[in-house]
Amino acid sequence: MAIDFRRWLGMGGVPPHDRPQAYVWEQRLHWVMVAVALLVIPSFYLEMLQDGDSLPGLGVELDLFIFLAFGLETLWMLYLCHHKKLYLKYNWLNVLIILGSGLSLLGLPAQWLPLVRLLRVAYVALALTRIFASLRLLLSARAVPYAFVLGIATLLVSGAGFYLLEPTTHTFGEGLWLAFITGATVGYGDFVPTTTAARIFAVIMVIVGFTVFSLVTASISAFFVGEDEKKLRREMHHDIQELRREIAELRSALQLREVVLPVAKNAAGQPESGMSTRIG
């Protein structure tokens, strides 16, 4: 029995043999919810920056938006699905993301600050798990342009993050450079994260960088392997056509033989019967 890792990751989707409308809406909402999950990262850092009165309340508003988006999506899919308990079992990651965003909105007292930060990190990790699990769809030959677009977008967003979080980066270009050397794990040493927020962001960027570089490399490899497969498929198609042609010729020869052989036997037998008549 094969193991469905998507179910283990809490992204099992609609259970088998459910209503067709549920499968249609699952496809419609999939990438929308991936985009919503990406908002976890800016909300995390905006709430950390809120202590310094920078962009107050925006991180909380993003958490509220994420909470409502995942909550409404889950309620809508539960309404469409016939096997509701099985859907929650297959998609437990969504439930944890809803709980994580809800806890971020509670505004616990100061003595709970370490626990709140730990919950936020876990919340971000859960959202990234959903995102990375969805990126497996990019591992195909047709997805090479999308993989490059994803890599460029990730670099731009990461550069903006370092530009906002790291005081030693004075321009957006320096933020981009720090994002690249962090994601590529080069580490030239000309720029390094110095604040706690920038260091946590750097840890996330290393993971994201490995993932994006792997996706780009895998997509390029899939492209070249796909070209070889296309060539092999064309050769196999040509061989199959040749075999079919030869089989058709053999069938025609056999049919002709079945028609000609009795006629030949009759033609060979008629003189003998005529000679026997004369002798009689």
Short mmCIF file of C-alpha atoms in Angstrom, two decimals:
data_model
loop_
_atom_site.label_atom_id
_atom_site.label_comp_id
_atom_site.label_asym_id
_atom_site.label_seq_id
_atom_site.Cartn_x
_atom_site.Cartn_y
_atom_site.Cartn_z
CA MET A 1 0.00 0.00 0.00
CA ALA A 2 1.50 3.35 -1.08
CA ILE A 3 1.89 6.11 1.51
CA ASP A 4 0.21 9.40 0.64
CA PHE A 5 2.65 11.98 1.98
CA ARG A 6 0.25 14.83 1.21
CA ARG A 7 -2.10 13.45 3.84
CA TRP A 8 0.75 13.15 6.33
CA LEU A 9 1.62 16.79 5.64
CA GLY A 10 -1.97 17.84 6.23
CA MET A 11 -2.60 18.66 2.56
CA GLY A 12 -4.63 15.64 1.51
CA GLY A 13 -7.30 17.74 -0.16
CA VAL A 14 -10.77 16.43 -0.86
CA PRO A 15 -11.23 12.77 0.15
CA PRO A 16 -11.69 10.16 -2.60
CA HIS A 17 -15.17 9.55 -4.03
CA ASP A 18 -16.54 12.87 -2.81
CA ARG A 19 -18.74 15.41 -4.59
CA PRO A 20 -17.46 16.73 -7.94
CA GLN A 21 -18.06 20.35 -6.88
CA ALA A 22 -15.59 19.89 -4.03
CA TYR A 23 -12.81 18.88 -6.42
CA VAL A 24 -13.56 21.85 -8.70
CA TRP A 25 -13.38 24.35 -5.84
CA GLU A 26 -10.25 22.72 -4.47
CA GLN A 27 -8.48 23.44 -7.77
CA ARG A 28 -9.81 27.00 -7.86
CA LEU A 29 -8.74 27.89 -4.32
CA HIS A 30 -5.41 26.06 -4.16
CA TRP A 31 -3.03 28.77 -5.44
CA VAL A 32 -5.12 31.52 -3.87
CA MET A 33 -4.54 29.97 -0.44
CA VAL A 34 -0.84 29.50 -1.20
CA ALA A 35 -0.63 33.24 -1.89
CA VAL A 36 -2.47 33.93 1.37
CA ALA A 37 -0.05 31.67 3.24
CA LEU A 38 2.84 33.77 1.88
CA LEU A 39 1.47 36.72 3.86
CA VAL A 40 2.53 34.94 7.05
CA ILE A 41 6.13 36.10 6.58
CA PRO A 42 5.45 39.86 6.35
CA SER A 43 2.90 39.67 9.16
CA PHE A 44 5.48 37.96 11.37
CA TYR A 45 8.07 40.69 10.85
CA LEU A 46 5.60 43.55 10.99
CA GLU A 47 4.48 42.37 14.41
CA MET A 48 8.10 42.18 15.53
CA LEU A 49 8.68 45.72 14.26
CA GLN A 50 5.52 46.90 15.99
CA ASP A 51 7.46 47.21 19.26
CA GLY A 52 9.34 50.09 17.66
CA ASP A 53 6.12 51.77 16.47
CA SER A 54 6.94 50.98 12.83
CA LEU A 55 3.82 50.29 10.77
CA PRO A 56 1.65 49.66 13.86
CA GLY A 57 -1.27 47.31 13.49
CA LEU A 58 -0.50 46.19 9.93
CA GLY A 59 0.87 42.82 11.07
CA VAL A 60 -2.26 42.21 13.15
CA GLU A 61 -4.44 43.13 10.18
CA LEU A 62 -2.57 40.61 8.02
CA ASP A 63 -3.06 37.94 10.69
CA LEU A 64 -6.77 38.76 10.74
CA PHE A 65 -6.92 38.48 6.94
CA ILE A 66 -5.11 35.11 7.01
CA PHE A 67 -7.39 33.88 9.80
CA LEU A 68 -10.53 34.87 7.88
CA ALA A 69 -9.25 33.53 4.54
CA PHE A 70 -8.30 30.09 5.85
CA GLY A 71 -11.38 29.95 8.07
CA LEU A 72 -13.77 30.77 5.23
CA GLU A 73 -11.99 28.38 2.86
CA THR A 74 -12.23 25.55 5.38
CA LEU A 75 -15.91 26.24 6.10
CA TRP A 76 -16.72 26.42 2.39
CA MET A 77 -14.93 23.15 1.63
CA LEU A 78 -16.65 21.48 4.59
CA TYR A 79 -19.97 22.65 3.15
CA LEU A 80 -19.12 21.14 -0.25
CA CYS A 81 -17.57 17.89 0.99
CA HIS A 82 -19.72 14.92 1.88
CA HIS A 83 -17.06 13.36 4.14
CA LYS A 84 -16.51 16.34 6.45
CA LYS A 85 -14.58 14.59 9.23
CA LEU A 86 -12.33 12.93 6.69
CA TYR A 87 -11.65 16.30 5.07
CA LEU A 88 -10.53 17.76 8.40
CA LYS A 89 -8.35 14.70 8.97
CA TYR A 90 -6.71 15.03 5.55
CA ASN A 91 -6.21 18.81 5.95
CA TRP A 92 -5.15 19.17 9.57
CA LEU A 93 -2.47 21.69 8.52
CA ASN A 94 -5.19 24.21 7.61
CA VAL A 95 -6.70 23.81 11.06
CA LEU A 96 -3.33 24.48 12.71
CA ILE A 97 -2.78 27.57 10.55
CA ILE A 98 -6.19 28.88 11.61
CA LEU A 99 -5.33 28.23 15.26
CA GLY A 100 -1.92 29.88 14.85
CA SER A 101 -3.35 33.00 13.26
CA GLY A 102 -6.07 33.10 15.90
CA LEU A 103 -3.53 32.91 18.72
CA SER A 104 -1.55 35.72 17.11
CA LEU A 105 -4.66 37.89 17.34
CA LEU A 106 -5.24 37.30 21.05
CA GLY A 107 -2.69 39.87 22.25
CA LEU A 108 -1.43 37.95 25.28
CA PRO A 109 0.20 39.85 28.18
CA ALA A 110 3.93 40.66 28.28
CA GLN A 111 4.84 37.70 30.49
CA TRP A 112 3.67 35.40 27.70
CA LEU A 113 5.89 37.12 25.11
CA PRO A 114 8.39 34.20 24.68
CA LEU A 115 5.51 31.76 24.18
CA VAL A 116 3.85 34.12 21.70
CA ARG A 117 7.06 34.39 19.67
CA LEU A 118 7.46 30.62 19.70
CA LEU A 119 3.89 30.21 18.49
CA ARG A 120 4.50 32.74 15.73
CA VAL A 121 7.60 30.87 14.53
CA ALA A 122 5.64 27.60 14.56
CA TYR A 123 2.82 29.35 12.71
CA VAL A 124 5.23 30.58 10.01
CA ALA A 125 6.75 27.09 9.74
CA LEU A 126 3.30 25.54 9.20
CA ALA A 127 2.45 28.05 6.48
CA LEU A 128 5.81 27.46 4.76
CA THR A 129 5.15 23.71 4.88
CA ARG A 130 1.97 24.23 2.91
CA ILE A 131 3.76 26.48 0.41
CA PHE A 132 6.71 24.12 -0.15
CA ALA A 133 4.42 21.13 -0.53
CA SER A 134 2.52 23.01 -3.24
CA LEU A 135 5.71 23.85 -5.13
CA ARG A 136 6.11 20.22 -6.17
CA LEU A 137 3.80 21.09 -9.07
CA LEU A 138 6.66 23.11 -10.55
CA LEU A 139 8.80 20.00 -11.07
CA SER A 140 8.02 19.56 -14.74
CA ALA A 141 9.48 20.56 -18.07
CA ARG A 142 6.72 23.09 -18.73
CA ALA A 143 7.33 24.84 -15.42
CA VAL A 144 10.81 26.23 -16.21
CA PRO A 145 9.55 29.81 -16.83
CA TYR A 146 7.43 29.68 -13.68
CA ALA A 147 10.40 28.45 -11.65
CA PHE A 148 12.50 31.38 -12.87
CA VAL A 149 9.68 33.83 -12.11
CA LEU A 150 9.38 32.30 -8.64
CA GLY A 151 13.12 32.67 -8.08
CA ILE A 152 13.16 36.31 -9.18
CA ALA A 153 10.08 37.15 -7.10
CA THR A 154 11.60 35.44 -4.06
CA LEU A 155 14.83 37.41 -4.51
CA LEU A 156 12.95 40.73 -4.80
CA VAL A 157 10.78 40.07 -1.75
CA SER A 158 13.77 38.88 0.27
CA GLY A 159 15.79 41.92 -0.75
CA ALA A 160 12.98 44.17 0.45
CA GLY A 161 12.84 42.22 3.71
CA PHE A 162 16.56 42.65 4.39
CA TYR A 163 16.36 46.32 3.37
CA LEU A 164 13.67 46.89 6.02
CA LEU A 165 15.08 44.64 8.74
CA GLU A 166 18.85 45.11 8.47
CA PRO A 167 20.21 48.59 9.37
CA THR A 168 23.54 48.01 7.59
CA THR A 169 21.82 47.78 4.19
CA HIS A 170 21.22 51.37 3.12
CA THR A 171 19.82 50.69 -0.36
CA PHE A 172 17.46 48.18 -1.92
CA GLY A 173 20.34 46.89 -4.05
CA GLU A 174 22.33 46.05 -0.93
CA GLY A 175 19.28 44.25 0.42
CA LEU A 176 19.07 42.23 -2.80
CA TRP A 177 22.76 41.34 -2.56
CA LEU A 178 22.38 40.22 1.05
CA ALA A 179 19.32 38.16 0.08
CA PHE A 180 21.23 36.47 -2.75
CA ILE A 181 24.35 35.59 -0.76
CA THR A 182 22.15 34.35 2.09
CA GLY A 183 19.88 32.22 -0.07
CA ALA A 184 22.81 30.86 -2.06
CA THR A 185 24.77 30.29 1.20
CA VAL A 186 27.78 32.09 -0.30
CA GLY A 187 28.51 34.45 2.57
CA TYR A 188 31.16 36.85 1.25
CA GLY A 189 31.14 38.78 4.51
CA ASP A 190 30.60 42.26 3.10
CA PHE A 191 27.04 42.23 4.46
CA VAL A 192 25.81 40.15 7.40
CA PRO A 193 22.58 40.18 9.43
CA THR A 194 23.10 42.01 12.72
CA THR A 195 19.62 42.32 14.25
CA THR A 196 17.53 39.49 15.69
CA ALA A 197 14.78 39.97 13.13
CA ALA A 198 17.26 39.96 10.24
CA ARG A 199 18.96 36.81 11.55
CA ILE A 200 15.66 34.95 11.86
CA PHE A 201 14.80 36.16 8.37
CA ALA A 202 18.20 34.89 7.18
CA VAL A 203 17.46 31.42 8.57
CA ILE A 204 14.19 31.35 6.67
CA MET A 205 15.95 32.65 3.57
CA VAL A 206 18.50 29.82 3.66
CA ILE A 207 15.66 27.28 3.65
CA VAL A 208 13.75 29.18 0.97
CA GLY A 209 16.94 29.64 -1.07
CA PHE A 210 17.70 25.92 -1.04
CA THR A 211 14.12 25.19 -2.07
CA VAL A 212 13.99 27.73 -4.90
CA PHE A 213 17.42 26.82 -6.30
CA SER A 214 16.45 23.15 -6.16
CA LEU A 215 13.19 23.88 -7.97
CA VAL A 216 14.95 25.83 -10.71
CA THR A 217 17.61 23.13 -11.14
CA ALA A 218 15.03 20.34 -11.10
CA SER A 219 12.84 22.16 -13.63
CA ILE A 220 15.78 22.66 -16.00
CA SER A 221 16.74 18.99 -15.60
CA ALA A 222 13.14 17.97 -16.24
CA PHE A 223 13.18 20.10 -19.40
CA PHE A 224 16.22 18.31 -20.86
CA VAL A 225 15.02 14.90 -19.70
CA GLY A 226 11.65 15.71 -21.23
CA GLU A 227 13.30 16.48 -24.58
CA ASP A 228 15.04 13.09 -24.52
CA GLU A 229 11.75 11.45 -23.60
CA LYS A 230 10.03 13.19 -26.52
CA LYS A 231 12.71 11.92 -28.91
CA LEU A 232 12.44 8.41 -27.50
CA ARG A 233 8.65 8.60 -27.73
CA ARG A 234 8.84 9.62 -31.39
CA GLU A 235 11.20 6.72 -32.13
CA MET A 236 8.90 4.30 -30.33
CA HIS A 237 5.93 5.68 -32.25
CA HIS A 238 7.81 5.16 -35.54
CA ASP A 239 8.71 1.59 -34.55
CA ILE A 240 5.11 0.86 -33.59
CA GLN A 241 3.90 2.19 -36.94
CA GLU A 242 6.42 -0.04 -38.74
CA LEU A 243 5.28 -3.06 -36.73
CA ARG A 244 1.66 -2.32 -37.53
CA ARG A 245 2.50 -2.02 -41.22
CA GLU A 246 4.37 -5.35 -41.20
CA ILE A 247 1.53 -7.03 -39.31
CA ALA A 248 -0.96 -5.67 -41.86
CA GLU A 249 1.18 -7.04 -44.71
CA LEU A 250 1.36 -10.44 -43.00
CA ARG A 251 -2.40 -10.48 -42.55
CA SER A 252 -2.91 -9.62 -46.21
CA ALA A 253 -0.50 -12.37 -47.23
CA LEU A 254 -2.29 -14.90 -45.02
CA GLN A 255 -5.69 -13.89 -46.34
CA LEU A 256 -4.42 -14.15 -49.91
CA ARG A 257 -2.99 -17.56 -49.15
CA GLU A 258 -6.29 -18.74 -47.72
CA VAL A 259 -8.00 -17.68 -50.94
CA VAL A 260 -5.39 -18.90 -53.43
CA LEU A 261 -4.50 -22.24 -51.80
CA PRO A 262 -7.94 -23.89 -52.16
CA VAL A 263 -8.17 -22.67 -55.76
CA ALA A 264 -4.76 -24.14 -56.50
CA LYS A 265 -5.74 -27.43 -54.90
CA ASN A 266 -8.92 -27.59 -56.93
CA ALA A 267 -7.02 -26.73 -60.09
CA ALA A 268 -4.50 -29.47 -59.35
CA GLY A 269 -7.24 -32.01 -58.60
CA GLN A 270 -9.39 -31.45 -61.72
CA PRO A 271 -6.99 -33.06 -64.28
CA GLU A 272 -6.68 -36.16 -62.15
CA SER A 273 -10.44 -36.57 -61.94
CA GLY A 274 -10.70 -36.11 -65.75
CA MET A 275 -8.09 -38.81 -66.42
CA SER A 276 -9.85 -41.24 -64.14
CA THR A 277 -13.10 -40.66 -66.03
CA ARG A 278 -11.47 -41.43 -69.37
CA ILE A 279 -9.88 -44.58 -68.01
CA GLY A 280 -13.19 -45.74 -66.61
#
